[in-house]
Coordinates of C-alpha atoms and ligand atoms in Angstrom, one line a residue:
M2 CA -186.6 107.1 155.8
N3 CA -183.4 107.8 156.4
I4 CA -180.8 104.3 156.8
F5 CA -177.7 106.1 157.2
K6 CA -178.5 108.4 160.1
Q7 CA -178.7 104.4 162.0
N8 CA -175.1 103.2 160.9
P9 CA -174.2 105.9 162.9
S10 CA -176.0 104.3 166.8
F11 CA -174.6 100.4 165.7
V12 CA -170.7 101.9 165.5
A13 CA -171.9 103.6 169.1
L14 CA -173.8 100.6 170.1
A15 CA -170.4 97.6 169.5
A16 CA -168.1 100.4 170.7
A17 CA -170.2 100.7 173.9
T18 CA -170.4 96.7 173.9
L19 CA -166.7 96.8 173.9
A20 CA -166.5 99.7 177.1
V21 CA -169.0 98.1 179.8
G22 CA -165.7 95.6 178.9
F23 CA -168.4 91.9 177.7
A24 CA -166.6 88.7 177.6
A25 CA -164.8 87.9 174.6
V26 CA -167.7 85.7 173.3
C27 CA -170.0 88.1 174.0
V28 CA -168.3 90.9 172.2
E29 CA -167.7 88.0 168.9
E30 CA -171.5 87.6 169.2
T31 CA -172.3 91.2 169.2
F32 CA -169.8 91.8 166.2
S33 CA -170.6 88.2 163.9
A34 CA -174.7 88.4 165.1
R35 CA -176.1 91.6 166.3
P36 CA -174.2 95.1 164.0
L37 CA -172.8 92.9 160.8
S38 CA -176.4 92.2 159.8
A39 CA -176.6 95.6 160.1
A40 CA -173.7 96.7 158.5
T41 CA -174.7 94.4 155.9
A42 CA -177.9 96.0 155.5
Y43 CA -177.2 99.6 155.9
E44 CA -174.5 98.6 152.8
D45 CA -177.4 97.1 150.5
S46 CA -179.0 99.9 151.6
L47 CA -176.3 101.8 150.1
A48 CA -175.6 100.1 147.0
K49 CA -178.9 100.3 146.3
L50 CA -179.7 104.1 146.7
K51 CA -176.2 104.5 144.8
A52 CA -177.5 102.5 141.4
K53 CA -180.3 105.5 140.8
Y54 CA -177.3 107.7 140.3
V55 CA -175.5 105.8 137.8
R56 CA -175.1 107.4 134.3
P57 CA -176.3 105.9 131.6
D58 CA -173.9 105.3 128.5
A59 CA -175.1 107.4 125.5
P60 CA -177.3 110.2 125.0
A61 CA -180.8 109.1 123.4
F62 CA -181.3 110.7 119.3
P63 CA -184.1 110.7 118.6
E64 CA -185.3 108.3 115.2
T65 CA -186.6 111.9 113.6
N66 CA -183.3 113.4 113.8
P67 CA -180.5 111.0 113.6
Y68 CA -177.0 111.8 114.5
S69 CA -174.6 111.8 111.8
E70 CA -171.3 113.9 112.6
A71 CA -172.2 116.4 110.1
K72 CA -175.0 117.7 110.4
A73 CA -173.3 117.6 114.7
K74 CA -170.6 120.1 112.4
L75 CA -173.2 121.7 110.8
G76 CA -175.5 122.4 113.7
K77 CA -172.2 123.7 116.1
D78 CA -171.4 126.2 113.4
L79 CA -174.4 127.3 114.1
F80 CA -175.3 127.7 117.2
F81 CA -171.5 129.5 118.0
D82 CA -172.9 132.4 115.0
P83 CA -173.6 136.0 115.5
R84 CA -175.1 136.6 112.1
L85 CA -177.2 134.0 112.5
S86 CA -179.1 137.2 115.3
S87 CA -180.3 140.5 114.0
T88 CA -177.6 142.7 115.1
G89 CA -175.2 140.2 113.8
S90 CA -173.5 140.0 117.5
V91 CA -175.7 137.5 119.3
S92 CA -175.1 134.1 119.0
C93 CA -176.5 130.8 121.4
A94 CA -172.6 130.8 122.4
S95 CA -173.9 133.8 123.8
C96 CA -176.1 132.7 126.4
H97 CA -175.0 129.8 126.6
N98 CA -171.6 129.9 127.1
P99 CA -168.3 126.9 127.7
A100 CA -166.8 128.9 130.1
F101 CA -169.9 129.4 132.1
R102 CA -171.1 126.1 131.7
W103 CA -172.4 127.0 129.2
S104 CA -174.7 129.7 131.0
D105 CA -173.4 133.0 131.0
G106 CA -173.0 134.3 134.4
L107 CA -175.7 136.8 134.3
A108 CA -178.6 136.8 136.6
K109 CA -180.6 137.2 133.8
G110 CA -179.9 136.7 130.0
R111 CA -179.6 140.1 127.4
G112 CA -179.8 140.2 123.8
V113 CA -180.1 142.1 120.9
T114 CA -181.3 144.7 123.2
G115 CA -179.9 145.0 125.1
Q116 CA -182.7 144.9 126.8
E117 CA -182.8 142.2 130.5
L118 CA -184.1 138.8 129.3
P119 CA -187.5 137.6 132.5
R120 CA -185.4 134.7 133.3
R121 CA -181.1 133.7 133.9
S122 CA -179.5 131.2 131.2
P123 CA -179.3 128.1 131.8
S124 CA -176.8 125.8 131.4
I125 CA -177.6 123.4 127.9
V126 CA -175.3 120.6 129.0
N127 CA -176.5 116.7 128.9
S128 CA -179.8 118.6 127.5
A129 CA -179.8 115.5 125.4
W130 CA -181.9 113.6 128.3
L131 CA -184.7 116.9 128.3
T132 CA -187.9 115.8 128.2
T133 CA -189.3 119.3 128.6
L134 CA -187.2 122.7 128.3
M135 CA -187.6 125.6 129.4
W136 CA -188.5 126.8 133.2
D137 CA -191.8 126.6 132.4
G138 CA -191.5 123.6 130.2
R139 CA -193.0 125.8 127.3
A140 CA -191.0 123.2 124.9
D141 CA -191.0 120.0 123.9
T142 CA -187.3 119.1 121.9
L143 CA -184.5 120.8 121.3
E144 CA -185.7 121.1 117.6
Q145 CA -188.8 123.1 118.8
Q146 CA -186.7 125.2 120.7
A147 CA -184.0 126.4 119.3
A148 CA -186.5 128.1 116.6
L149 CA -188.1 130.2 120.5
P150 CA -184.9 132.8 120.6
M151 CA -183.6 132.5 117.3
T152 CA -187.5 134.6 116.6
A153 CA -187.6 135.9 120.1
E154 CA -187.5 140.0 120.1
H155 CA -185.0 140.4 122.7
E156 CA -183.0 137.3 122.4
M157 CA -181.9 137.4 118.5
G158 CA -184.8 139.3 117.0
M159 CA -185.2 137.6 114.0
T160 CA -187.5 135.8 111.8
P161 CA -187.0 131.9 110.7
D162 CA -187.3 133.6 106.8
A163 CA -184.6 135.8 107.5
I164 CA -182.3 133.4 109.1
V165 CA -182.4 130.7 106.0
E166 CA -182.0 134.3 103.3
R167 CA -179.1 135.0 106.7
V168 CA -177.6 131.7 105.5
K169 CA -178.8 130.5 102.4
S170 CA -176.5 135.0 101.5
I171 CA -173.5 132.7 103.2
S172 CA -172.0 130.5 100.6
G173 CA -169.2 128.6 102.9
Y174 CA -172.3 127.1 104.7
R175 CA -173.9 125.3 101.8
P176 CA -171.6 122.4 101.0
L177 CA -172.1 121.9 104.9
F178 CA -175.9 121.5 104.6
E179 CA -175.2 120.1 101.9
S180 CA -173.6 116.8 102.9
A181 CA -175.5 117.9 106.8
F182 CA -179.0 116.9 104.3
P183 CA -178.5 115.3 101.1
A184 CA -180.6 116.3 98.5
K185 CA -181.9 119.1 99.6
D186 CA -182.6 122.9 100.2
I187 CA -181.7 124.6 103.2
D188 CA -184.8 125.9 105.1
F189 CA -185.4 126.7 109.0
A190 CA -186.3 122.5 110.1
S191 CA -182.3 122.0 108.3
I192 CA -181.2 124.6 111.0
T193 CA -183.3 123.9 114.2
A194 CA -182.2 120.0 113.4
A195 CA -178.2 120.2 113.1
I196 CA -178.1 122.9 116.2
A197 CA -180.2 119.9 117.7
T198 CA -178.0 117.9 116.7
Y199 CA -175.3 120.0 118.1
E200 CA -176.9 120.2 121.7
R201 CA -177.2 116.3 122.4
T202 CA -173.5 116.3 122.0
L203 CA -173.0 118.4 124.9
I204 CA -172.1 115.8 128.6
S205 CA -170.6 116.6 131.2
N206 CA -167.6 114.8 132.1
E207 CA -167.0 112.6 134.7
A208 CA -166.9 114.3 138.2
P209 CA -166.2 112.4 141.6
F210 CA -169.0 111.7 142.4
D211 CA -168.9 109.5 139.0
H212 CA -166.4 107.7 140.4
W213 CA -167.6 107.3 144.5
I214 CA -170.8 105.9 142.2
A215 CA -169.0 103.5 140.0
G216 CA -167.3 102.1 143.1
N217 CA -163.8 105.0 144.3
E218 CA -164.4 104.8 147.3
G219 CA -161.4 107.3 147.6
A220 CA -163.2 110.0 145.2
I221 CA -165.9 112.2 147.5
T222 CA -164.3 113.2 150.9
A223 CA -166.5 111.4 153.7
E224 CA -167.7 115.0 154.5
A225 CA -169.2 114.7 151.0
K226 CA -170.1 111.2 151.9
R227 CA -173.1 112.5 155.0
G228 CA -173.5 115.6 152.3
F229 CA -175.0 112.7 150.2
A230 CA -176.7 111.3 153.2
L231 CA -178.7 114.1 153.8
F232 CA -179.7 115.3 150.5
N233 CA -181.5 111.6 149.8
G234 CA -182.5 111.7 153.9
A235 CA -183.0 114.9 155.9
A236 CA -182.4 117.4 153.9
G237 CA -185.0 116.2 151.4
C238 CA -183.4 117.7 148.0
S239 CA -183.1 113.7 146.0
K240 CA -187.3 113.9 146.3
C241 CA -187.2 116.3 143.4
H242 CA -183.2 116.4 142.2
G243 CA -183.2 112.5 141.6
G244 CA -181.6 110.3 139.6
W245 CA -178.1 111.6 137.4
R246 CA -178.9 114.7 136.5
F247 CA -180.2 115.3 140.1
T248 CA -183.7 116.7 138.4
D249 CA -186.7 115.3 138.1
D250 CA -187.8 117.2 135.0
S251 CA -190.9 117.9 136.8
F252 CA -191.7 121.8 138.0
H253 CA -192.7 122.5 141.8
D254 CA -193.1 125.9 143.9
I255 CA -190.2 126.4 145.8
G256 CA -191.5 129.8 147.3
L257 CA -189.3 132.3 145.7
K258 CA -190.2 135.5 146.7
S259 CA -190.0 136.7 142.3
A260 CA -193.2 137.1 140.8
D261 CA -193.4 135.6 138.0
I262 CA -195.6 132.5 137.7
G263 CA -193.9 130.6 135.8
R264 CA -195.2 126.9 134.2
G265 CA -199.1 128.3 135.6
Q266 CA -199.2 130.5 132.3
F267 CA -200.0 127.1 131.1
A268 CA -202.0 125.6 133.7
P269 CA -205.2 127.2 134.4
P270 CA -206.0 128.9 137.9
S271 CA -208.1 126.1 139.8
V272 CA -204.3 124.0 139.3
V273 CA -202.5 125.2 142.3
G274 CA -199.5 122.6 142.4
M275 CA -198.1 124.4 138.6
Q276 CA -198.7 128.5 140.2
H277 CA -195.1 129.6 141.0
A278 CA -194.0 126.9 139.8
F279 CA -190.4 125.9 137.6
K280 CA -188.6 122.5 136.2
T281 CA -186.6 121.3 138.4
P282 CA -182.6 122.7 137.5
S283 CA -180.2 119.3 136.9
L284 CA -177.2 119.7 139.6
R285 CA -174.6 118.6 138.0
D286 CA -171.6 121.3 136.7
L287 CA -173.0 123.9 138.5
N288 CA -171.0 127.9 138.5
I289 CA -169.4 128.2 140.9
H290 CA -170.6 132.2 142.7
G291 CA -174.1 130.8 141.2
P292 CA -175.8 132.5 140.0
Y293 CA -178.9 130.6 140.9
M294 CA -182.5 129.8 140.7
H295 CA -185.2 131.0 137.4
D296 CA -184.4 134.5 138.4
G297 CA -180.7 134.6 139.6
S298 CA -181.8 135.8 142.8
M299 CA -179.2 133.7 144.6
T300 CA -175.1 133.5 144.3
S301 CA -173.9 131.4 147.1
L302 CA -175.0 127.4 147.9
V303 CA -175.4 128.3 151.8
D304 CA -177.6 130.5 150.2
V305 CA -179.6 128.0 149.3
I306 CA -179.6 125.4 151.7
R307 CA -180.9 128.5 154.5
H308 CA -184.0 128.7 151.3
Y309 CA -184.9 125.1 151.9
E310 CA -184.6 125.7 155.4
N311 CA -186.9 128.6 156.2
G312 CA -188.6 126.1 154.2
G313 CA -190.4 129.2 151.1
E314 CA -193.2 131.3 150.7
K315 CA -196.4 130.0 152.4
R316 CA -198.5 129.8 149.7
P317 CA -200.8 127.9 147.8
S318 CA -198.9 126.6 145.2
L319 CA -195.9 125.5 147.8
S320 CA -195.0 122.0 147.0
T321 CA -195.7 119.8 149.5
D322 CA -192.5 118.6 149.6
M323 CA -190.5 121.9 150.8
K324 CA -191.1 121.6 154.7
Q325 CA -189.0 123.9 157.2
F326 CA -185.6 122.0 158.6
T327 CA -182.8 123.1 160.5
L328 CA -179.3 121.5 159.6
T329 CA -176.4 122.6 161.8
Q330 CA -173.4 123.8 160.3
Q331 CA -171.5 121.3 160.0
E332 CA -174.3 120.0 157.8
R333 CA -174.7 123.0 155.9
T334 CA -171.8 121.9 155.4
E335 CA -171.4 118.1 154.5
L336 CA -174.7 119.5 152.4
E337 CA -172.6 122.0 150.2
A338 CA -169.3 119.5 149.6
F339 CA -171.9 117.2 148.0
V340 CA -173.2 118.8 145.6
K341 CA -169.3 120.4 144.7
T342 CA -168.0 116.5 143.3
L343 CA -171.3 117.2 141.1
S344 CA -168.9 119.2 139.4
A345 CA -167.2 118.0 137.2
S346 CA -163.8 119.8 134.2
P347 CA -166.0 122.0 131.7
L348 CA -166.5 120.7 129.4
T349 CA -164.7 123.0 126.5
T350 CA -164.4 123.0 123.2
E351 CA -162.1 124.6 120.0
L352 CA -163.9 127.4 118.9
P353 CA -165.0 126.8 115.4
V354 CA -164.1 128.6 112.2
L355 CA -167.1 130.2 111.2
P356 CA -168.0 129.3 107.2
Ligands
HEC19 C1 -180.3 135.9 125.0 C2 -180.0 135.7 125.7 C3 -180.2 133.3 124.9 C4 -179.6 133.2 123.7 C5 -178.9 134.4 122.3 C6 -180.5 131.4 123.5 N1 -180.2 132.1 124.2 FE1 -181.5 129.8 125.1 N2 -182.2 130.2 126.9 C7 -181.8 131.6 127.3 C8 -182.2 132.0 128.4 C9 -182.7 133.0 129.8 C10 -183.6 130.0 129.0 C11 -184.6 130.5 129.6 C12 -186.1 130.8 129.0 C13 -187.2 130.3 130.4 O1 -187.0 129.5 130.3 O2 -187.8 131.0 129.7 C14 -183.4 129.9 127.7 C15 -183.0 128.6 127.1 C16 -182.4 127.4 126.6 C17 -182.9 126.1 126.6 C18 -183.8 125.0 127.9 C19 -182.6 125.2 128.8 C20 -183.7 123.9 130.2 O3 -182.9 123.2 130.4 O4 -185.2 124.0 129.7 C21 -181.6 125.2 125.9 C22 -182.2 124.4 125.2 C23 -181.8 126.8 125.1 N3 -181.7 128.0 125.3 C24 -180.4 126.7 123.9 C25 -180.2 128.0 123.1 C26 -179.9 128.1 121.6 C27 -179.9 126.5 120.6 C28 -179.7 129.5 120.5 C29 -180.1 129.7 120.2 C30 -180.0 129.6 118.7 C31 -180.0 130.3 122.4 N4 -180.5 129.3 123.5 C32 -180.4 131.7 122.3 C33 -181.3 132.8 126.9 C34 -180.2 132.5 126.1
HEC20 C1 -189.9 120.0 145.7 C2 -189.0 119.8 145.4 C3 -187.2 120.6 145.4 C4 -186.4 120.1 146.7 C5 -187.4 119.5 148.1 C6 -185.4 120.7 146.4 N1 -185.9 121.2 144.8 FE1 -183.2 122.8 145.0 N2 -184.7 123.7 142.9 C7 -186.3 122.5 141.9 C8 -186.9 123.8 141.4 C9 -188.6 123.5 141.2 C10 -186.2 125.1 141.2 C11 -185.7 126.0 140.3 C12 -187.0 126.3 141.4 C13 -186.6 128.3 140.5 O1 -186.1 128.6 139.9 O2 -188.1 128.7 140.3 C14 -184.4 124.2 142.3 C15 -183.5 125.2 142.0 C16 -182.1 124.3 143.0 C17 -180.1 125.2 142.4 C18 -180.4 125.7 142.1 C19 -179.8 125.5 140.7 C20 -179.4 126.3 139.8 O3 -179.2 126.1 138.3 O4 -180.4 127.2 139.7 C21 -179.6 124.0 143.6 C22 -178.5 124.2 143.4 C23 -181.1 123.4 144.5 N3 -182.0 123.4 143.6 C24 -180.1 122.4 145.0 C25 -181.3 121.9 146.1 C26 -180.4 122.0 147.2 C27 -179.8 121.3 147.8 C28 -182.4 120.6 147.7 C29 -182.1 120.2 149.2 C30 -182.0 121.2 150.6 C31 -183.8 121.0 147.8 N4 -183.3 121.8 146.3 C32 -184.4 120.9 147.2 C33 -187.2 121.9 143.5 C34 -186.6 121.2 144.5

């Protein structure tokens, strides 16, 4: 369905009606009866569509790990502390760096051993809303996820016990843990809980797109508005990148050449659609030059758009929502302009003075 395509034709109809010089009364009829109600229908559908993209107010903190300022502050220190790694040189922020929109600007990240990781470091902004984590969904919560890089050989290279010992050996951490977790000894669960709490406070700033959704017509260009129509219409992007974070939090094979089978590692081969499937990433706050995709294989939005036009590698697992289509050069520019309206001013933070 493409409600947007209709609108210009109604305008054209109205113009044509005028051009053939209908009697004034007839023109009035035309405008008051047909095009106006059509225009109203168009506005209605647009309003309904826009309603799907409204930002929610606040992130959800789980009952099992409620927010406290002390916990978030402690979590921030731990997130930026390279002493949590075997070499003392890699922190979470090495790969989720605020200067690179909370990623690292690399096609594939590198940790304590310097070895290239199998996949690109995603941004962690808006991770409070994640229902499935990692490109292949192998973690369910931020608490659970935080343990993975700390204990991965090529990321931070530690064990839970070694991390607890290291943190305990830094006397400045003791009072911070006492206020965040009163009457509790420092343990690994508290460390991951604090980091997760800090991550939940990282929320993207309002983008030009949000201002448009909120009713400011001038917030984005006419070109970007046409791009929004394409995104929800002919280009089919919203089938997977729907909602205010521009993701369905689900897994799809979009036909990249990568040999990585992603979600397929956790599904039997008979579940064909999960082979080569990766989690749909959010499109907010993208780094302008990428790299994009789980393998960091694309560095421009135009490359990404052309990939979708080509429809991806034809294989049994390819998503049925991947269909070949052709955009004009102008439409490509419009779609790109729209995606750029999802980028807000960068979410910055003051680096903590570590305990
Ligand atoms: C050496 C680089 C590196 C370090 C260090 C690192 N990460 Fe990551 N992070 C990655 C990569 C790569 C992925 C994606 C891995 C995958 O999907 O297989 C990832 C994924 C994530 C995700 C999932 C995001 C999503 O959209 O699903 C979160 C959250 C995260 N990291 C938080 C952290 C935290 C917290 C730390 C510190 C405890 C940390 N990372 C340390 C590279 C790193
Ligand atoms: C079938 C579902 C689906 C459709 C349709 C779809 N995408 Fe995606 N998109 C994904 C998935 C899944 C990924 C990650 C793929 C990977 O890395 O293996 C992705 C990745 C991206 C990325 C890279 C983001 C990043 O952080 O790496 C961009 C940009 C993007 N898509 C834009 C679009 C646009 C624009 C359209 C419409 C032309 C579109 N997508 C259509 C599912 C989809």
